[in-house]
Structures are given as C-alpha cells and as structure tokens.
Short mmCIF file of C-alpha atoms in Angstrom, two decimals:
data_model
loop_
_atom_site.label_atom_id
_atom_site.label_comp_id
_atom_site.label_asym_id
_atom_site.label_seq_id
_atom_site.Cartn_x
_atom_site.Cartn_y
_atom_site.Cartn_z
CA MET Z 16 120.81 -93.16 31.68
CA SER Z 17 121.72 -92.14 34.59
CA ILE Z 18 121.83 -93.97 37.76
CA ILE Z 19 122.60 -91.74 41.15
CA ILE Z 20 123.14 -94.41 44.38
CA GLN Z 21 123.01 -92.27 47.25
CA ALA Z 22 124.76 -93.36 50.70
CA GLY Z 23 124.72 -91.87 53.97
CA HIS Z 24 125.03 -92.26 58.06
CA GLU Z 25 121.35 -92.51 58.84
CA SER Z 26 121.94 -89.59 61.31
CA SER Z 27 122.36 -87.55 57.86
CA SER Z 28 119.78 -85.89 56.16
CA SER Z 29 120.63 -88.13 52.89
CA GLU Z 30 116.98 -89.61 52.90
CA ALA Z 31 116.11 -86.00 53.18
CA LEU Z 32 118.03 -84.86 50.13
CA MET Z 33 116.96 -87.79 47.87
CA LYS Z 34 113.21 -86.96 48.31
CA LEU Z 35 114.16 -83.42 47.01
CA LEU Z 36 115.89 -85.09 43.77
CA TYR Z 37 112.41 -87.15 43.32
CA SER Z 38 110.81 -83.95 43.55
CA ARG Z 39 112.73 -82.54 40.67
CA GLY Z 40 112.53 -85.45 38.21
CA LEU Z 41 114.98 -88.21 39.29
CA LYS Z 42 113.04 -91.27 39.18
CA LYS Z 43 112.67 -93.93 41.63
CA PRO Z 44 113.21 -97.46 40.83
CA VAL Z 45 111.11 -99.81 40.26
CA LEU Z 46 110.91 -103.48 41.66
CA SER Z 47 113.56 -105.77 40.15
CA ASN Z 48 111.77 -108.40 37.67
CA VAL Z 49 112.15 -111.76 39.06
CA GLN Z 50 112.53 -111.56 43.05
CA GLN Z 51 110.43 -108.08 42.95
CA LEU Z 52 113.50 -106.38 45.03
CA SER Z 53 113.10 -102.32 46.27
CA GLY Z 54 116.33 -99.95 46.31
CA LYS Z 55 116.57 -100.44 49.76
CA LYS Z 56 115.84 -104.28 49.70
CA ILE Z 57 119.07 -104.33 47.10
CA ALA Z 58 121.32 -102.43 49.55
CA ASP Z 59 120.29 -104.30 52.66
CA THR Z 60 121.14 -107.65 50.57
CA LEU Z 61 124.27 -106.65 49.31
CA ASP Z 62 125.46 -105.05 52.26
CA LYS Z 63 124.84 -109.04 54.06
CA ILE Z 64 126.73 -110.93 51.00
CA LEU Z 65 129.48 -108.95 50.42
CA SER Z 66 129.92 -108.29 54.35
CA GLU Z 67 130.36 -111.75 54.46
CA LYS Z 68 133.66 -113.62 53.34
CA GLN Z 69 133.80 -113.21 49.32
CA SER Z 70 133.33 -116.51 47.83
CA VAL Z 71 132.23 -117.63 43.99
CA GLY Z 72 128.67 -118.69 45.39
CA ASN Z 73 128.45 -115.18 46.55
CA THR Z 74 130.11 -113.11 44.21
CA LYS Z 75 127.16 -115.31 41.46
CA LEU Z 76 124.13 -114.32 44.32
CA ALA Z 77 125.38 -110.43 43.85
CA GLU Z 78 125.90 -110.22 39.95
CA ASN Z 79 122.15 -112.46 39.38
CA ILE Z 80 120.48 -109.64 42.26
CA VAL Z 81 122.10 -106.43 40.45
CA VAL Z 82 121.74 -107.48 36.72
CA ASP Z 83 117.58 -108.47 37.19
CA PHE Z 84 117.61 -104.77 38.95
CA LEU Z 85 119.38 -103.15 36.18
CA LEU Z 86 117.53 -104.93 33.76
CA ALA Z 87 114.22 -103.73 35.43
CA ASN Z 88 114.98 -100.20 35.14
CA ILE Z 89 116.81 -100.46 31.94
CA ASP Z 90 113.90 -98.45 30.30
CA GLN Z 91 114.11 -95.32 32.84
CA ASP Z 92 116.35 -92.61 31.71
CA ASP Z 93 117.76 -91.19 35.49
CA TRP Z 94 116.88 -93.12 38.38
CA GLY Z 95 118.40 -93.55 41.96
CA TRP Z 96 117.89 -94.24 45.34
CA ALA Z 97 119.22 -93.40 48.80
CA ASP Z 98 120.23 -96.06 51.94
CA SER Z 99 122.78 -95.99 54.55
CA LYS Z 100 123.88 -99.50 53.64
CA ASN Z 101 124.67 -98.39 49.99
CA LEU Z 102 128.20 -97.81 51.81
CA THR Z 103 128.80 -101.18 51.69
CA ALA Z 104 128.43 -101.95 48.08
CA LEU Z 105 129.71 -98.71 46.34
CA SER Z 106 133.39 -100.35 45.10
CA TYR Z 107 130.68 -103.18 43.87
CA TRP Z 108 128.85 -101.27 41.60
CA GLN Z 109 131.80 -98.84 40.50
CA SER Z 110 133.33 -101.95 38.83
CA PHE Z 111 130.21 -103.62 37.60
CA GLU Z 112 128.54 -100.68 36.05
CA PRO Z 113 131.47 -97.80 35.76
CA ASN Z 114 128.53 -95.25 34.32
CA THR Z 115 127.09 -95.37 38.07
CA ARG Z 116 127.20 -91.83 39.32
CA PHE Z 117 127.76 -91.83 43.20
CA ALA Z 118 126.40 -89.15 46.36
CA LEU Z 119 128.30 -89.58 49.67
CA VAL Z 120 126.10 -87.39 52.41
CA PHE Z 121 127.41 -86.90 55.72
CA ASP Z 122 126.57 -84.21 58.46
CA HIS Z 123 128.19 -82.77 61.81
CA PRO Z 124 128.65 -85.86 64.47
CA LYS Z 125 127.05 -84.28 67.01
CA LYS Z 126 123.15 -84.88 65.10
CA ILE Z 127 123.69 -88.35 66.02
CA LEU Z 128 123.23 -87.72 69.87
CA SER Z 129 120.27 -85.44 69.38
CA GLN Z 130 118.20 -88.68 68.42
CA PHE Z 131 118.61 -90.28 72.21
CA SER Z 132 116.70 -89.00 75.18
CA GLU Z 133 119.03 -88.41 77.98
CA LYS Z 134 117.92 -91.53 80.00
CA ASP Z 135 119.81 -93.39 77.52
CA LEU Z 136 122.97 -91.40 76.50
CA THR Z 137 125.06 -92.60 78.83
CA ILE Z 138 129.01 -92.27 78.51
CA ASP Z 139 129.24 -96.13 77.06
CA LYS Z 140 126.65 -94.89 74.54
CA VAL Z 141 128.15 -92.36 73.20
CA ASP Z 142 131.44 -94.08 72.67
CA ASP Z 143 129.82 -96.78 70.81
CA LEU Z 144 128.07 -93.95 68.79
CA MET Z 145 131.03 -92.41 68.06
CA GLU Z 146 132.79 -95.77 66.84
CA GLY Z 147 129.95 -96.24 64.83
CA TRP Z 148 129.75 -92.82 62.80
CA LEU Z 149 133.66 -92.78 63.00
CA SER Z 150 133.91 -96.72 60.79
CA TYR Z 151 131.19 -95.32 58.36
CA HIS Z 152 132.50 -91.88 57.77
CA SER Z 153 136.23 -93.43 57.31
CA THR Z 154 134.88 -95.64 55.02
CA MET Z 155 132.79 -93.18 52.74
CA LEU Z 156 136.17 -90.60 52.78
CA ASN Z 157 138.28 -93.71 51.59
CA PHE Z 158 135.95 -94.55 48.79
CA PHE Z 159 135.47 -90.60 47.75
CA ASP Z 160 139.58 -90.26 47.73
CA THR Z 161 139.55 -93.25 45.53
CA HIS Z 162 136.77 -92.10 43.23
CA SER Z 163 136.30 -88.35 43.40
CA ASP Z 164 135.73 -87.96 39.83
CA LYS Z 165 132.26 -90.14 40.00
CA CYS Z 166 131.47 -89.09 43.78
CA LEU Z 167 129.82 -85.45 45.09
CA LEU Z 168 130.81 -85.40 48.64
CA LEU Z 169 127.60 -83.17 50.45
CA GLU Z 170 126.50 -81.69 53.88
CA GLY Z 171 123.31 -82.84 53.91
CA ASP Z 172 121.74 -80.01 56.05
CA PHE Z 173 123.35 -77.26 53.89
CA SER Z 174 122.66 -79.34 50.55
CA ILE Z 175 119.03 -79.08 51.41
CA LYS Z 176 118.73 -75.63 53.01
CA HIS Z 177 120.72 -74.65 49.31
CA VAL Z 178 119.08 -75.99 46.67
CA VAL Z 179 120.00 -74.26 43.66
CA LYS Z 180 123.69 -75.05 44.20
CA THR Z 181 123.06 -78.51 45.00
CA LYS Z 182 121.16 -78.84 41.51
CA ASP Z 183 123.97 -77.91 39.63
CA LEU Z 184 126.67 -80.15 41.22
CA PHE Z 185 124.23 -83.02 40.61
CA LYS Z 186 124.09 -81.51 36.96
CA SER Z 187 127.72 -81.35 36.58
CA LEU Z 188 128.24 -85.33 38.03
CA SER Z 189 126.37 -86.59 34.93
CA SER Z 190 125.29 -84.86 31.81
CA SER Z 191 122.72 -86.71 30.92
CA LEU Z 192 121.25 -86.54 34.30
CA MET Z 193 118.05 -83.81 33.72
CA LEU Z 194 116.28 -82.18 36.45
CA LYS Z 195 113.39 -79.80 36.61
CA SER Z 196 114.38 -76.13 36.24
CA GLY Z 197 112.21 -75.20 39.05
CA TRP Z 198 114.07 -75.56 42.46
CA GLN Z 199 113.31 -73.31 45.11
CA VAL Z 200 115.76 -70.79 46.13
CA GLU Z 201 117.52 -70.75 49.79
CA ASP Z 202 114.44 -70.18 52.18
CA SER Z 203 115.08 -67.39 54.02
CA SER Z 204 112.76 -68.05 56.73
CA ALA Z 205 114.79 -71.17 57.69
CA LYS Z 206 118.04 -68.85 58.40
CA ASP Z 207 115.36 -66.65 61.00
CA SER Z 208 113.74 -69.72 62.25
CA SER Z 209 117.15 -71.05 63.49
CA LEU Z 210 117.82 -67.87 65.55
CA ILE Z 211 114.60 -68.77 67.40
CA GLN Z 212 115.58 -71.69 68.88
CA SER Z 213 114.87 -72.43 72.97
CA SER Z 214 117.98 -71.91 75.25
CA SER Z 215 117.95 -75.86 75.54
CA ASP Z 216 118.63 -76.64 72.32
CA ILE Z 217 121.30 -74.11 71.99
CA ALA Z 218 123.13 -75.48 75.00
CA HIS Z 219 122.23 -79.13 74.18
CA GLU Z 220 123.94 -78.24 70.55
CA MET Z 221 127.06 -77.02 72.01
CA MET Z 222 127.32 -79.43 74.85
CA ALA Z 223 126.92 -81.71 71.67
CA GLU Z 224 130.08 -80.34 70.22
CA GLU Z 225 132.21 -80.48 72.91
CA ILE Z 226 131.54 -84.09 73.46
CA VAL Z 227 132.74 -84.70 70.10
CA LYS Z 228 136.09 -82.92 70.76
CA ASN Z 229 136.56 -85.49 73.12
CA TYR Z 230 137.33 -87.70 70.61
CA PRO Z 231 140.54 -86.67 68.34
CA GLU Z 232 139.59 -89.40 65.35
CA VAL Z 233 135.83 -88.31 64.59
CA VAL Z 234 136.91 -84.92 64.57
CA SER Z 235 139.83 -85.79 62.26
CA VAL Z 236 137.61 -87.56 60.08
CA PHE Z 237 134.99 -84.58 59.59
CA ASN Z 238 137.35 -81.73 59.01
CA SER Z 239 139.03 -83.85 56.26
CA LEU Z 240 135.34 -84.50 55.22
CA LEU Z 241 134.73 -80.71 55.02
CA ASN Z 242 138.02 -79.78 53.44
CA LYS Z 243 136.57 -82.11 50.42
CA ALA Z 244 133.54 -82.02 49.89
CA ASP Z 245 131.30 -80.33 47.32
CA LEU Z 246 129.28 -78.57 49.51
CA LYS Z 247 129.42 -77.66 52.62
CA GLY Z 248 128.57 -75.05 55.42
CA SER Z 249 129.65 -76.35 58.98
CA LYS Z 250 132.82 -75.13 60.62
CA VAL Z 251 135.88 -77.05 60.64
CA ILE Z 252 136.43 -78.09 64.61
CA TYR Z 253 138.98 -76.88 66.29
CA LYS Z 254 141.11 -78.23 69.32
CA THR Z 255 140.39 -76.80 72.50
CA LYS Z 256 140.15 -77.40 76.51
CA ARG Z 257 137.76 -80.10 76.81
CA PRO Z 258 135.77 -81.11 79.89
CA GLU Z 259 135.29 -84.63 80.18
CA VAL Z 260 132.86 -86.67 78.49
CA GLY Z 261 131.05 -87.97 81.98
CA THR Z 262 130.34 -84.03 82.73
CA LEU Z 263 129.40 -83.34 79.33
CA VAL Z 264 126.92 -86.07 78.83
CA ALA Z 265 125.54 -85.50 82.42
CA ALA Z 266 125.36 -81.47 81.21
CA VAL Z 267 122.99 -82.89 78.06
CA ALA Z 268 121.11 -85.17 80.32
CA GLU Z 269 120.22 -82.13 82.76
CA ILE Z 270 119.63 -79.93 79.59
CA ARG Z 271 117.15 -82.20 78.21
CA SER Z 272 115.49 -82.38 81.40
CA LEU Z 273 114.65 -78.66 81.26
CA LYS Z 274 113.55 -78.46 78.35
CA THR Z 275 110.58 -81.05 79.19
CA ASP Z 276 109.53 -78.77 81.51
CA LEU Z 277 109.67 -75.25 79.95
CA ASP Z 278 106.57 -74.97 78.44
CA ASN Z 279 105.30 -75.00 81.82
CA LYS Z 280 107.53 -73.45 84.14
CA SER Z 281 108.40 -69.74 82.85
CA HIS Z 282 111.34 -69.77 85.58
CA ILE Z 283 113.12 -72.93 84.29
CA ILE Z 284 114.32 -69.67 81.50
CA ASP Z 285 116.19 -67.85 84.23
CA HIS Z 286 117.65 -70.94 85.44
CA LEU Z 287 119.22 -71.72 82.06
CA GLN Z 288 120.21 -68.52 81.44
CA GLN Z 289 122.16 -68.16 83.89
CA LYS Z 290 123.98 -72.00 83.74
CA CYS Z 291 124.66 -70.51 79.85
CA LYS Z 292 126.17 -67.48 81.31
CA ALA Z 293 128.29 -69.56 83.91
CA SER Z 294 129.73 -71.55 80.60
CA GLU Z 295 132.74 -70.10 78.93
CA VAL Z 296 132.25 -72.06 75.92
CA LEU Z 297 128.42 -70.01 75.26
CA GLU Z 298 129.97 -66.61 75.68
CA SER Z 299 130.10 -66.32 71.43
CA GLU Z 300 126.02 -67.45 71.27
CA ASN Z 301 124.82 -64.85 74.06
CA GLU Z 302 123.74 -62.67 71.85
CA SER Z 303 121.63 -64.70 70.41
CA LEU Z 304 120.65 -66.27 73.19
CA THR Z 305 119.41 -63.84 75.41
CA ALA Z 306 117.26 -62.77 72.04
CA SER Z 307 115.50 -66.05 72.18
CA LEU Z 308 115.04 -65.84 76.13
CA PHE Z 309 113.16 -62.36 75.50
CA GLY Z 310 111.07 -64.06 72.88
CA ALA Z 311 110.51 -66.59 75.19
CA GLN Z 312 109.30 -64.35 77.99
CA GLU Z 313 107.03 -62.72 75.91
CA ALA Z 314 105.13 -65.77 74.84
CA ILE Z 315 105.16 -66.95 78.33
CA LYS Z 316 103.15 -64.00 79.30
CA LYS Z 317 101.29 -63.81 76.38
CA LEU Z 318 100.30 -67.83 77.63
CA SER Z 319 99.51 -66.62 81.43
CA GLU Z 320 97.20 -63.67 79.71
CA GLU Z 321 95.86 -66.52 77.70
CA ARG Z 322 95.26 -68.85 80.81
CA SER Z 323 93.48 -65.97 82.93
CA SER Z 324 90.85 -65.47 79.89
CA ILE Z 325 90.66 -69.26 79.80
CA LYS Z 326 90.17 -69.03 83.55
CA LYS Z 327 87.16 -67.24 83.25
CA LYS Z 328 85.83 -68.52 80.23
CA ALA Z 329 85.96 -72.05 82.47
CA ASP Z 330 83.86 -70.13 85.67
CA ASP Z 331 81.17 -68.85 83.42
CA PHE Z 332 81.03 -72.47 82.00
CA GLU Z 333 81.04 -73.95 85.01
CA LEU Z 334 77.79 -71.77 85.76
CA ILE Z 335 76.30 -72.80 82.87
CA ASN Z 336 77.08 -76.45 83.81
CA LYS Z 337 74.83 -76.39 86.81
CA LYS Z 338 72.02 -74.25 85.02
CA ASN Z 339 72.32 -77.41 82.79
CA GLU Z 340 72.44 -79.87 85.49
CA GLU Z 341 69.40 -78.71 86.80
CA LEU Z 342 67.40 -78.55 83.15
CA ALA Z 343 68.46 -82.08 82.70
CA LEU Z 344 66.67 -83.38 86.20
CA ASP Z 345 63.77 -81.84 84.43
CA ASN Z 346 64.43 -83.34 80.97
CA ASP Z 347 65.06 -86.93 82.55
CA ALA Z 348 61.71 -86.16 84.29
CA LEU Z 349 59.59 -85.13 80.95
CA ILE Z 350 61.61 -88.09 79.48
CA ALA Z 351 60.22 -90.52 81.60
CA ALA Z 352 56.77 -88.95 81.34
CA LEU Z 353 57.10 -89.21 77.40
CA HIS Z 354 58.46 -92.68 77.94
CA THR Z 355 55.14 -93.27 79.70
CA LEU Z 356 52.82 -92.15 77.18
CA GLN Z 357 54.93 -93.54 74.44
CA GLU Z 358 54.68 -97.09 75.93
CA SER Z 359 50.37 -96.18 76.27
CA ILE Z 360 50.78 -95.32 72.61
CA GLU Z 361 51.93 -98.18 71.63
CA ARG Z 362 49.73 -100.55 73.57
CA MET Z 363 46.99 -98.63 71.90
CA THR Z 364 48.54 -99.36 68.26
CA ALA Z 365 48.70 -102.90 69.16
CA ASN Z 366 45.27 -103.33 69.81
CA ASN Z 367 44.03 -100.52 67.70
CA GLU Z 368 43.61 -103.96 65.21
CA SER Z 369 41.52 -105.97 67.65
CA ILE Z 370 39.84 -102.83 68.36
CA LYS Z 371 38.98 -102.63 64.42
CA SER Z 372 38.05 -106.35 64.16
CA ASN Z 373 35.48 -105.74 66.99
CA ASP Z 374 34.09 -102.24 65.86
CA GLN Z 375 31.44 -104.34 63.42
CA LYS Z 376 30.12 -106.30 66.16
CA LEU Z 377 30.41 -103.37 68.29
CA LEU Z 378 27.95 -101.72 65.32
CA VAL Z 379 25.42 -104.60 65.05
CA THR Z 380 25.42 -104.86 69.07
CA ASN Z 381 24.78 -100.64 69.05
CA GLY Z 382 21.96 -101.12 66.76
CA MET Z 383 20.35 -103.65 69.38
CA LEU Z 384 20.82 -101.33 72.05
CA GLU Z 385 19.73 -98.70 70.36
CA GLU Z 386 16.25 -100.40 69.32
CA GLU Z 387 16.31 -101.71 73.16
CA ASN Z 388 16.72 -97.97 74.35
CA SER Z 389 14.07 -96.70 72.58
CA TRP Z 390 11.88 -99.12 73.92
CA LEU Z 391 12.92 -98.32 77.60
CA ILE Z 392 12.58 -94.73 77.08
CA SER Z 393 8.88 -95.41 75.51
CA GLU Z 394 8.31 -97.31 78.70
CA LEU Z 395 10.02 -94.82 81.11
CA HIS Z 396 7.13 -92.34 79.78
CA ASN Z 397 4.59 -94.49 80.20
CA THR Z 398 5.18 -94.98 83.89
CA GLN Z 399 5.76 -91.78 84.34
CA ASN Z 400 2.63 -90.66 82.96
CA LEU Z 401 1.15 -93.36 85.10
CA LEU Z 402 3.60 -92.25 88.54
CA GLU Z 403 2.12 -88.57 87.95
CA LYS Z 404 -1.15 -89.00 87.30
CA LYS Z 405 -1.16 -91.42 90.93
CA TYR Z 406 0.35 -88.46 92.56
CA ALA Z 407 -2.62 -86.06 90.75
CA TYR Z 408 -5.21 -88.09 92.52
CA SER Z 409 -3.14 -88.62 95.97
CA LYS Z 410 -2.89 -84.54 96.14
CA PRO Z 411 -5.72 -83.01 93.87
CA SER Z 412 -5.46 -79.57 96.31
CA ASN Z 413 -1.96 -78.90 94.79
CA ALA Z 414 -2.55 -80.13 90.90
CA ASP Z 415 -2.31 -76.29 90.04
CA GLU Z 416 1.13 -75.95 91.75
CA MET Z 417 2.37 -79.07 89.98
CA VAL Z 418 1.12 -78.47 86.53
CA GLU Z 419 3.20 -74.97 87.31
CA SER Z 420 6.08 -76.85 88.15
CA ASN Z 421 6.33 -79.14 85.51
CA LYS Z 422 5.68 -76.21 83.21
CA ASN Z 423 8.34 -73.82 84.75
CA ILE Z 424 11.01 -77.92 84.99
CA GLN Z 425 10.38 -78.12 80.77
CA ALA Z 426 10.64 -74.36 80.23
CA SER Z 427 14.15 -74.63 82.18
CA GLY Z 428 15.37 -77.69 80.55
CA THR Z 429 17.30 -78.24 83.77
CA VAL Z 430 16.18 -80.87 86.88
CA ALA Z 431 18.02 -80.39 90.24
CA ILE Z 432 20.34 -82.87 91.48
CA CYS Z 433 20.77 -84.38 94.70
CA TYR Z 434 24.48 -83.88 95.32
CA THR Z 435 26.67 -86.03 98.08
CA PRO Z 436 29.59 -84.85 98.78
CA GLU Z 437 30.90 -88.13 96.37
CA SER Z 438 28.85 -86.84 93.58
CA ARG Z 439 29.97 -83.04 94.15
CA VAL Z 440 33.83 -84.26 93.83
CA LYS Z 441 32.92 -86.20 90.69
CA ASN Z 442 31.18 -83.33 89.13
CA ASP Z 443 33.41 -80.39 89.93
CA LEU Z 444 35.86 -79.23 87.22
CA PRO Z 445 39.06 -81.26 87.78
CA TYR Z 446 37.39 -84.92 88.18
CA ARG Z 447 35.44 -83.82 84.83
CA LEU Z 448 38.93 -83.20 82.88
CA GLY Z 449 40.92 -85.47 84.51
CA SER Z 450 38.33 -88.29 83.77
CA ALA Z 451 38.11 -87.07 80.35
CA LEU Z 452 42.23 -87.38 80.03
CA VAL Z 453 42.33 -90.82 81.87
CA LYS Z 454 39.41 -92.45 79.43
CA THR Z 455 41.57 -91.54 76.29
CA LYS Z 456 42.81 -94.33 75.45
CA THR Z 457 43.01 -95.24 71.67
CA MET Z 458 43.73 -92.64 69.02
CA LYS Z 459 40.08 -92.37 67.96
CA ASP Z 460 39.76 -91.05 71.60
CA MET Z 461 42.89 -88.80 71.24
CA MET Z 462 41.36 -87.30 68.00
CA SER Z 463 38.04 -86.36 70.16
CA LEU Z 464 39.85 -85.47 72.95
CA PRO Z 465 39.65 -81.91 72.45
CA VAL Z 466 35.67 -82.09 71.43
CA THR Z 467 35.20 -84.05 75.00
CA ILE Z 468 37.32 -81.63 76.98
CA ALA Z 469 35.18 -78.56 75.89
CA ARG Z 470 31.86 -80.37 76.23
CA GLU Z 471 32.54 -81.13 80.05
CA TYR Z 472 33.59 -77.76 80.55
CA ARG Z 473 30.03 -76.69 78.86
CA ASP Z 474 28.32 -79.05 81.03
CA TYR Z 475 30.47 -78.12 84.17
CA LEU Z 476 29.40 -74.07 83.76
CA GLN Z 477 25.81 -75.06 84.06
CA ILE Z 478 25.65 -76.72 87.27
CA LYS Z 479 28.45 -74.80 88.78
CA LYS Z 480 26.25 -72.03 90.45
CA GLU Z 481 24.76 -74.49 91.54
CA LEU Z 482 27.85 -76.28 93.15
CA GLU Z 483 28.80 -73.07 94.59
CA SER Z 484 25.77 -72.26 96.50
CA LEU Z 485 25.90 -75.70 98.23
CA PRO Z 486 27.72 -75.81 102.34
CA PRO Z 487 31.64 -75.96 102.00
CA LEU Z 488 32.40 -79.87 101.76
CA ASP Z 489 34.36 -80.36 104.75
CA LYS Z 490 30.90 -79.95 106.81
CA GLU Z 491 29.34 -82.48 105.04
CA GLY Z 492 28.83 -85.56 106.83
CA ASP Z 493 30.49 -87.91 104.60
CA ILE Z 494 33.85 -86.05 103.94
CA LEU Z 495 35.31 -89.58 104.18
CA GLN Z 496 34.33 -90.74 100.54
CA ALA Z 497 34.88 -87.32 99.47
CA GLU Z 498 38.75 -87.05 100.59
CA LYS Z 499 39.09 -90.80 99.27
CA ILE Z 500 37.29 -89.96 95.65
CA LYS Z 501 40.16 -87.34 95.31
CA THR Z 502 42.92 -89.62 95.49
CA HIS Z 503 41.42 -91.09 92.04
CA LEU Z 504 43.98 -90.53 89.07
CA SER Z 505 41.11 -89.09 87.20
CA TYR Z 506 40.84 -86.04 89.74
CA ARG Z 507 44.74 -85.77 89.94
CA VAL Z 508 45.38 -85.60 86.84
CA GLY Z 509 42.51 -83.05 86.77
CA ASN Z 510 43.51 -80.82 89.68
CA THR Z 511 47.01 -80.95 87.79
CA VAL Z 512 45.80 -79.59 84.52
CA THR Z 513 43.09 -76.70 86.54
CA GLN Z 514 46.11 -75.93 88.49
CA SER Z 515 48.73 -75.65 85.41
CA ILE Z 516 46.63 -73.33 83.23
CA LYS Z 517 46.64 -70.55 85.76
CA SER Z 518 50.56 -69.68 84.90
CA PRO Z 519 52.21 -70.17 81.51
CA LYS Z 520 55.16 -71.34 83.26
CA LYS Z 521 53.32 -74.39 84.29
CA ILE Z 522 51.45 -74.89 80.68
CA VAL Z 523 54.77 -75.27 79.76
CA ARG Z 524 55.67 -77.92 82.43
CA LEU Z 525 52.32 -79.73 81.82
CA PRO Z 526 53.13 -82.66 80.34
CA VAL Z 527 55.64 -83.56 82.90
CA ASP Z 528 53.62 -82.59 85.98
CA ILE Z 529 50.74 -85.13 84.45
CA GLY Z 530 53.61 -87.76 83.67
CA LYS Z 531 54.47 -87.33 87.64
CA GLU Z 532 51.13 -87.96 88.34
CA VAL Z 533 50.86 -91.14 86.91
CA LEU Z 534 54.18 -92.23 88.32
CA ASP Z 535 52.95 -91.79 91.90
CA PHE Z 536 49.84 -93.09 91.34
CA LYS Z 537 50.90 -96.10 89.71
CA LYS Z 538 53.35 -96.72 92.82
#
C-alpha cells in the first residue's frame, strides 16, 4: 500500500497536480470511520492540534484521528490527498507511519502577487504575503533536508506541463505505487499559448519578479528549492539593481488598470508598448512582446471590422423594429376585436344550455303559431276577396283593367313597394348584410350565416333596379330619419363589409375593422 501526502502553498499548483494523479490511478481517501472526516478535514484538524503546545491529551487526540483514518482506508492500495495545511503534520505522519511518502510542491513567489487586484496590492500587503511565503517554504525546505529519501520536491507548474517526467518520479518514490501508463505527452500548444500573452500580463509578471528581488530571504529560499528540486523549470533569481518596492507596486497597479481597458481601447496597447520599451528590465522580452502586440493589433482590426458589420445589421434591425411596431398596432386592434368576439362566443356558449332547454317549448309554441298563422292567412284571403269584390262594384268601368293588372301581378310574382327614406336605407345591401351579422348570436346562427347572407343578397338583387330608379336620397323630405338609420350598428357593420370586398388588402383586415366598428358603437 502506498500513501502519498502532498503539501503545497495555496499559491502553488499543488491541487492541480493532485487532480492529475487522481486521473491516473491514485485513489482519493474515504472518510474516517468514526468521525467521517475527509483528507482535507484531517489536515485542518491536525494543523490545529499540532500548532498548540504539545500535551498528552493532544497527542492522544491526534493518534485517535490518524488511526481511525488509516483503518478506513486500509483496503485501498494507492491513495493520497493534497492540502496546504498538511505541512504542519508531515513530521507526525512520518513518525507514525514510516511507509508514508511525501510530495512537496512549490512555485515561484511571484505567483502569490497575481491573486490580488491592484486595489488590494499595497506595500504592507506585499510584506505580509512574502513573510507568509517565506515561513511556509522554509518549513518545507527543512523537512525535505531531513527526509529527502521519502520526499519529492517539485515545481508545480512545470510538473503539470511535463507529466511523463512527473509520473516516473512518483513511481521511483514508491515501488508499490501503480499509475496508469496513459499519461499525456508534453503539450506543445501550452508552450505556444504562453508566447501569446497580452503585453500587460508580461509586464505585470516582470514587475512581480522585481518585487520578489526586494526580499533577499525569499530569493534565497526559492533558489535553495530550485537547487534541490527533483523537477523544476524556473531559473535561479540573481541579484540585480532593484527599484523600490513602492515604485514596483505602483507599476503593477498601473499595469493592472491598463489591462482592464485593453479590450475596449486599442490605443492602450501603444501606451503599454512605450512603457515597456522605456524599462531596461523588459529589453530581454522585447521580441516576444512586439509579436504579441502585432497579434493584438490584428485582433483589434478584425474586431473593428466586425463592429462595423454589427452596426450595419443593427441599423437594419432598427428598420425592422419600426415595421414591427406598426404591425403591433394593427395586431393590438385585431386582438381587441378577437377578444370581443371571443367574449360574445363565450356568452353564447353560456346561454346555449338554456336555449336548448327552451327549444322544446319553442317547438310547441311554434306549432301553435303555425296553426294560428294558417288561420290568419285564410282569413286574409277571404278579406282580400271581399275587398276586390267591393272594389269591382265601385268601379265597374275599370273591371277589365283590374283583372288585367291582377294577372300581371300574379304572373310576375312581385308587388311594388312604397319606399320611404327609412325603408330605402334598410333595404339597401349594407344594412341587410350588417343586420344578418349583428343578429348572429348563437352557434346555430353562425353555422347558417353563409345561407342567410346569400338569401339577403338574392333578395336585394330583386329590388336593386327599383331602388336605383328612385330619386336620390338627399332629395327626400325625411332625410334626417334616413341618416339616423345609418348610425345603427347593422348599417355600420354592413357598410364596412361592402367597402372591404372591393380590395383584397381590406378583406384581410375585415375582422379588425368590424371589431373597431363594434367598439366605437359601444362607446
């Protein structure tokens, strides 16, 4: 069984390296049996216990926690976990379980500065960060010097990029450790992407390196870690003429500020280029910086072209939106009319049951009315015959003319009508059609509506010539009564229908126009 306990500062890539080990066969520890503690919780608990003054109670408590954790994972062959607080308990684990192996992960101290924004990065804050980094890695270095045969000292970022070398080192650390062979090869694209950094990233990184040089003890510990590391990629930090920390912190803050505006203001790139060229420290990185600047300029040029294209599309969309607004107004009117019709249909549906219940009564009443109607017709015929006889006796000289006239009327099947202005409007086509539509209130009426309209149109054609032969309506004496009839809902709806059938476009809008007429009439 192999147990790998990994420790690394919070700014290092220790957690990412452990995920890589998990993906290649290293098992995650299961929770302890009694207290159900995870590996990270174990590290945190031991850190609190061992950081206090040693006592018999503390030792017993730590021993109980460790034994419970080991028993829970006794059936696992290769397992381990990573946590920054593991560093406190490394010596305890080594003394309690001699077969335990350790992976110590470190990275360049400049990484700790990249975790904070320019607002939080002050001289005092930098001092605290460097002091914490120094304390942590000094403890790591001391443990490695004492137990180098059971430890791997790795630079985190470089170990992740060179996974094949990392795998071989972990296998050499423990002969029983079994890892999968399907490790990825070195990713060349990662190397290329590191060259295509933004100018502000490069400048910030170099400023961070200069800040680190102001802390000789940090530089010394980092150089010692590099000299003793089993896998490393960074270069030793050499002493140079260093600017003051305050100047460097201000420069980092200024570069961070420029970085936030880089995406929106292309002239920031030129300004940053002048800043970089003015610094002697950036001379060694001038070529890569220039290449990335040219790449950024090309990207900005493409973005500008895309912006112009998007602006043109936006203008087109604006025109479409205006048309859509016009259509929306028509749509609102149509919806209002449809709501009105829907309410009418709902009312008719609600009344349908009561109408059905009255149908039987109506049928009985209708039968009685039909019998009464037949009797009335018979009486009317008798009365008409009596009147004709009296008329014939009163005007015997014109008897032949009366007989002839009656024959003509019977042959034609029509009777002349005495038209008043009111009756002329009501017999006109608009009023007939509108009246048929307004009287449509039940589902039965709606189903028979086409037949009703056809009958009204046919009846209108029979008297059309007679109506057209009459004098103009405005020359009639009772014109005000005719105008009053035109204000009826039947005439307004029928007039809308007759006007709409003259144009296909108006026919499409006919439901909307009818709805408007109904709403205006109700007002």
